Short mmCIF file of C-alpha atoms in Angstrom, two decimals:
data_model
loop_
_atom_site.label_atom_id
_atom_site.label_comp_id
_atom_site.label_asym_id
_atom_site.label_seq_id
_atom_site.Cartn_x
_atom_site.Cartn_y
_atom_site.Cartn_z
CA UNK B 1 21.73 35.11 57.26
CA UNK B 2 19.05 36.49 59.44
CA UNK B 3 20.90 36.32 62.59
CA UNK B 4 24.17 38.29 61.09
CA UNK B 5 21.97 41.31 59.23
CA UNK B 6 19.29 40.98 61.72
CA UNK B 7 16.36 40.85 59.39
CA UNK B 8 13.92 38.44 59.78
CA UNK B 9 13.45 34.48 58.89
CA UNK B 10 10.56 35.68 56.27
CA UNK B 11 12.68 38.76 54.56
CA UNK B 12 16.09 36.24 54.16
CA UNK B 13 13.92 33.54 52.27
CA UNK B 14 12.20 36.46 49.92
CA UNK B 15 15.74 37.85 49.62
CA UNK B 16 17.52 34.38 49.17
CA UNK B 17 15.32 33.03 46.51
CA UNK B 18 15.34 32.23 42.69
CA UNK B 19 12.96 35.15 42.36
CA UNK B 20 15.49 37.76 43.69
CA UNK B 21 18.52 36.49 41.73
CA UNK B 22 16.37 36.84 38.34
CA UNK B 23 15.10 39.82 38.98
CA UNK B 24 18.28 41.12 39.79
CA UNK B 25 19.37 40.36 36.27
CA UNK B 26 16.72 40.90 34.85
CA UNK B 27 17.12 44.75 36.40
CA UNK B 28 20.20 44.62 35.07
CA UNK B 29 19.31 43.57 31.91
CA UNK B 30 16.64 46.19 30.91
CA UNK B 31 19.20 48.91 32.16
CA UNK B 32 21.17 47.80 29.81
CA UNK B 33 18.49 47.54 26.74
CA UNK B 34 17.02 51.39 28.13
CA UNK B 35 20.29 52.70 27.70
CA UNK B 36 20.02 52.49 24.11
CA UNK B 37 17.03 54.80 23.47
CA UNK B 38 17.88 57.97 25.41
CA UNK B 39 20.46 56.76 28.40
CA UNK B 40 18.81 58.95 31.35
CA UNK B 41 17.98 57.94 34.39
CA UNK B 42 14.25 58.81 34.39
CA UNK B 43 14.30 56.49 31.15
CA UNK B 44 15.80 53.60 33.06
CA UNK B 45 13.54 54.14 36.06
CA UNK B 46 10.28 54.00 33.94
CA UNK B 47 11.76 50.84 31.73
CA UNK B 48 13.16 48.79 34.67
CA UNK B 49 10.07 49.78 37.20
CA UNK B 50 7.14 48.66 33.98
CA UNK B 51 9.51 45.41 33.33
CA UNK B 52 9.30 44.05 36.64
CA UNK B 53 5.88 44.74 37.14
CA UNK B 54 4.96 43.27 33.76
CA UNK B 55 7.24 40.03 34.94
CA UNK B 56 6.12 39.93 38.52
CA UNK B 57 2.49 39.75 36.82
CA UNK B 58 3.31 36.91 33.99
CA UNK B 59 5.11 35.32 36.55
CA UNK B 60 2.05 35.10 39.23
CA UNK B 61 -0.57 34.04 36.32
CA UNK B 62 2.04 31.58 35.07
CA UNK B 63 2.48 30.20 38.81
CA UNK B 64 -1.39 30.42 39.42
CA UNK B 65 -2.15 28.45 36.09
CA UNK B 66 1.03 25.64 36.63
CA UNK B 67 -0.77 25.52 40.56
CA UNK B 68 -4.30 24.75 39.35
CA UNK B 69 -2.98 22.54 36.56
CA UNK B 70 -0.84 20.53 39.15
CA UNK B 71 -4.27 20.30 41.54
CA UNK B 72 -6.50 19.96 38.66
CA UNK B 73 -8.15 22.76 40.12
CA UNK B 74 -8.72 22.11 43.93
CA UNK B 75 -6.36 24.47 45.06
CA UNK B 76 -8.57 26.90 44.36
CA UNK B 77 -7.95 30.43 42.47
CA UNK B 78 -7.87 32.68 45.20
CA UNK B 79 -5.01 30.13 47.35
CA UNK B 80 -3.17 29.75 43.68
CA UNK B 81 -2.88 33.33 42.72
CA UNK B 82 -1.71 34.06 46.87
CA UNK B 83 0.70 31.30 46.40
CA UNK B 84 2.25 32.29 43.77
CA UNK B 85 2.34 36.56 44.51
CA UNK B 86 4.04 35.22 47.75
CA UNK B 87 6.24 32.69 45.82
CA UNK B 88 7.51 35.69 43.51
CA UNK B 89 7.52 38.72 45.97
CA UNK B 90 11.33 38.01 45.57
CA UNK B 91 11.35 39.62 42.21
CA UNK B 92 9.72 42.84 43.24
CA UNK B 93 12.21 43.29 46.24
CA UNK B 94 15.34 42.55 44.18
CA UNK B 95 14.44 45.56 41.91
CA UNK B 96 14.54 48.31 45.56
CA UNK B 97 17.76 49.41 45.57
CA UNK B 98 18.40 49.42 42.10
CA UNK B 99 15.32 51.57 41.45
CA UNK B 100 16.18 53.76 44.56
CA UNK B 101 19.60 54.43 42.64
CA UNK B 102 17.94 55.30 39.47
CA UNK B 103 15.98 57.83 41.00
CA UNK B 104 18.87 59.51 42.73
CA UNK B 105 19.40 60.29 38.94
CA UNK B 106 16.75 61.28 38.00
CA UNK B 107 16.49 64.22 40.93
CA UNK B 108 19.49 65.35 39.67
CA UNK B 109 21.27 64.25 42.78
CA UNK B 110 23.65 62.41 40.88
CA UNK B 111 24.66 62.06 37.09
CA UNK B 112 22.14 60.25 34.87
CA UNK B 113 25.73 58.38 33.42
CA UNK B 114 26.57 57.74 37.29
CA UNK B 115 23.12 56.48 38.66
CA UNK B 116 22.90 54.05 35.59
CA UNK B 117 26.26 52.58 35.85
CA UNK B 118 26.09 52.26 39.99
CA UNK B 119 22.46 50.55 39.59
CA UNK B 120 24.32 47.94 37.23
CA UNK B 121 27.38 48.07 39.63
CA UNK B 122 25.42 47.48 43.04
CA UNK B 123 23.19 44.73 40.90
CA UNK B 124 26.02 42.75 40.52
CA UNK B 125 27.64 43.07 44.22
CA UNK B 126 23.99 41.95 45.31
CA UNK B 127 24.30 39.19 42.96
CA UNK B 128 27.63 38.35 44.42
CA UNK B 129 26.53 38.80 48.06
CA UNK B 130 23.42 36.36 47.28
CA UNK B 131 25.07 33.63 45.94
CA UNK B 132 27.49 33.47 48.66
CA UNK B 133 25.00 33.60 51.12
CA UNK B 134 22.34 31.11 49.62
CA UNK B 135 25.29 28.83 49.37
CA UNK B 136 26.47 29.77 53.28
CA UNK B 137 23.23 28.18 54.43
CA UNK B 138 24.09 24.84 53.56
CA UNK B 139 27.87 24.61 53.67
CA UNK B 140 30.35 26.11 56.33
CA UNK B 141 33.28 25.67 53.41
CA UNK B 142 35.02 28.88 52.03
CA UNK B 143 35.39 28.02 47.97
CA UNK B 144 31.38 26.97 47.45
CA UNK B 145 30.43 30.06 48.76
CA UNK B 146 33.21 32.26 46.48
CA UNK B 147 32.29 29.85 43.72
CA UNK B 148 28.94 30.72 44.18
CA UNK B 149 28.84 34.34 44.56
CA UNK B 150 31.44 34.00 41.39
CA UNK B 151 28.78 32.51 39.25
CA UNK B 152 26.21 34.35 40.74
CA UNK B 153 28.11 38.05 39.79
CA UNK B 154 29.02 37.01 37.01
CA UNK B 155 25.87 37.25 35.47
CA UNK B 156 26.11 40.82 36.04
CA UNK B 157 29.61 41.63 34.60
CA UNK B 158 27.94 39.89 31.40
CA UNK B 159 25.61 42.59 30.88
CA UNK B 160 28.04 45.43 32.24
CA UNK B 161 30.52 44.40 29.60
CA UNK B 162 27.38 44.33 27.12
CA UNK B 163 26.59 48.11 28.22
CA UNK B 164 30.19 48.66 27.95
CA UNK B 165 30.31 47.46 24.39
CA UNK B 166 26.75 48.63 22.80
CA UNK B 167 27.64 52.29 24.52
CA UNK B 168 31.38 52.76 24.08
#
């Protein structure tokens, strides 16, 4: 993957990882859920951006707790909670370009309706691309990779048929 987009060894693995793909849906997810109270784009922003903070936070504690627990406490506190912000960083870059949409709408540069359904839209290509990628590292086959990125997107059709059915 890093060879053929030319990013680095370091940015693939953050990209690649469980992190990104739930925070990804999890994006997707609270677009869906801060449609329902007003439906603009500033509204989505502010929901989706406080989310993933929130989650990037439980999710280091959690990970610097389950670390200690694991080395009854010799890994230290400082090496746990590093571990696991580095472990996670996945989440907070899967939420970029979705955010970076959002905002489009809420400078006015595009329709609130048309930033909101694009972020949910370009959530679930990214799903699709990651899946088929993650899977490309280990197997040079066609259908695991198309199964994959299957699977993978079609965690985000779920919640754009949800937003299709709770708005519509």
């Amino acid at each position: 993957m890093a060879d053929d987009l030319r990013i680095t060894p370091r940015v693939a693995r953050i990209l690649t990882s469980e992190e990104s793909v739930y925070g990804l849906i999890l994006v997707s997810g609270m677009i869906v859920v801060s449609g329902t109270v007003a439906g603009t784009s500033i509204n989505a922003l502010v929901t989706v951006a406080v989310t993933v903070i929130v989650f990037y936070l439980a999710h280091v504690y959690a990970g610097t707790l389950g670390r200690l627990a694991a080395t009854d406490g010799s890994a230290g506190l400082g090496a746990s909670i590093r571990a696991a912000a580095r472990h996670s960083r996945g989440m907070l870059a899967a939420s970029v370009a979705p955010l970076a949409i959002l905002l489009l709408g809420t400078t006015d540069l595009v329709d609130d309706t048309v930033a909101i359904w694009s972020a949910l839209i370009a959530n679930t290509v990214l799903l699709g691309v990651l899946g088929w990628i993650v899977v490309a590292r280990w197997s040079t086959r066609w259908w695991p990779r198309l199964l994959s990125a299957v699977i993978t997107a079609g965690f985000g059709l779920v919640l754009i048929a949800l937003k299709a059915i709770i708005h519509h």
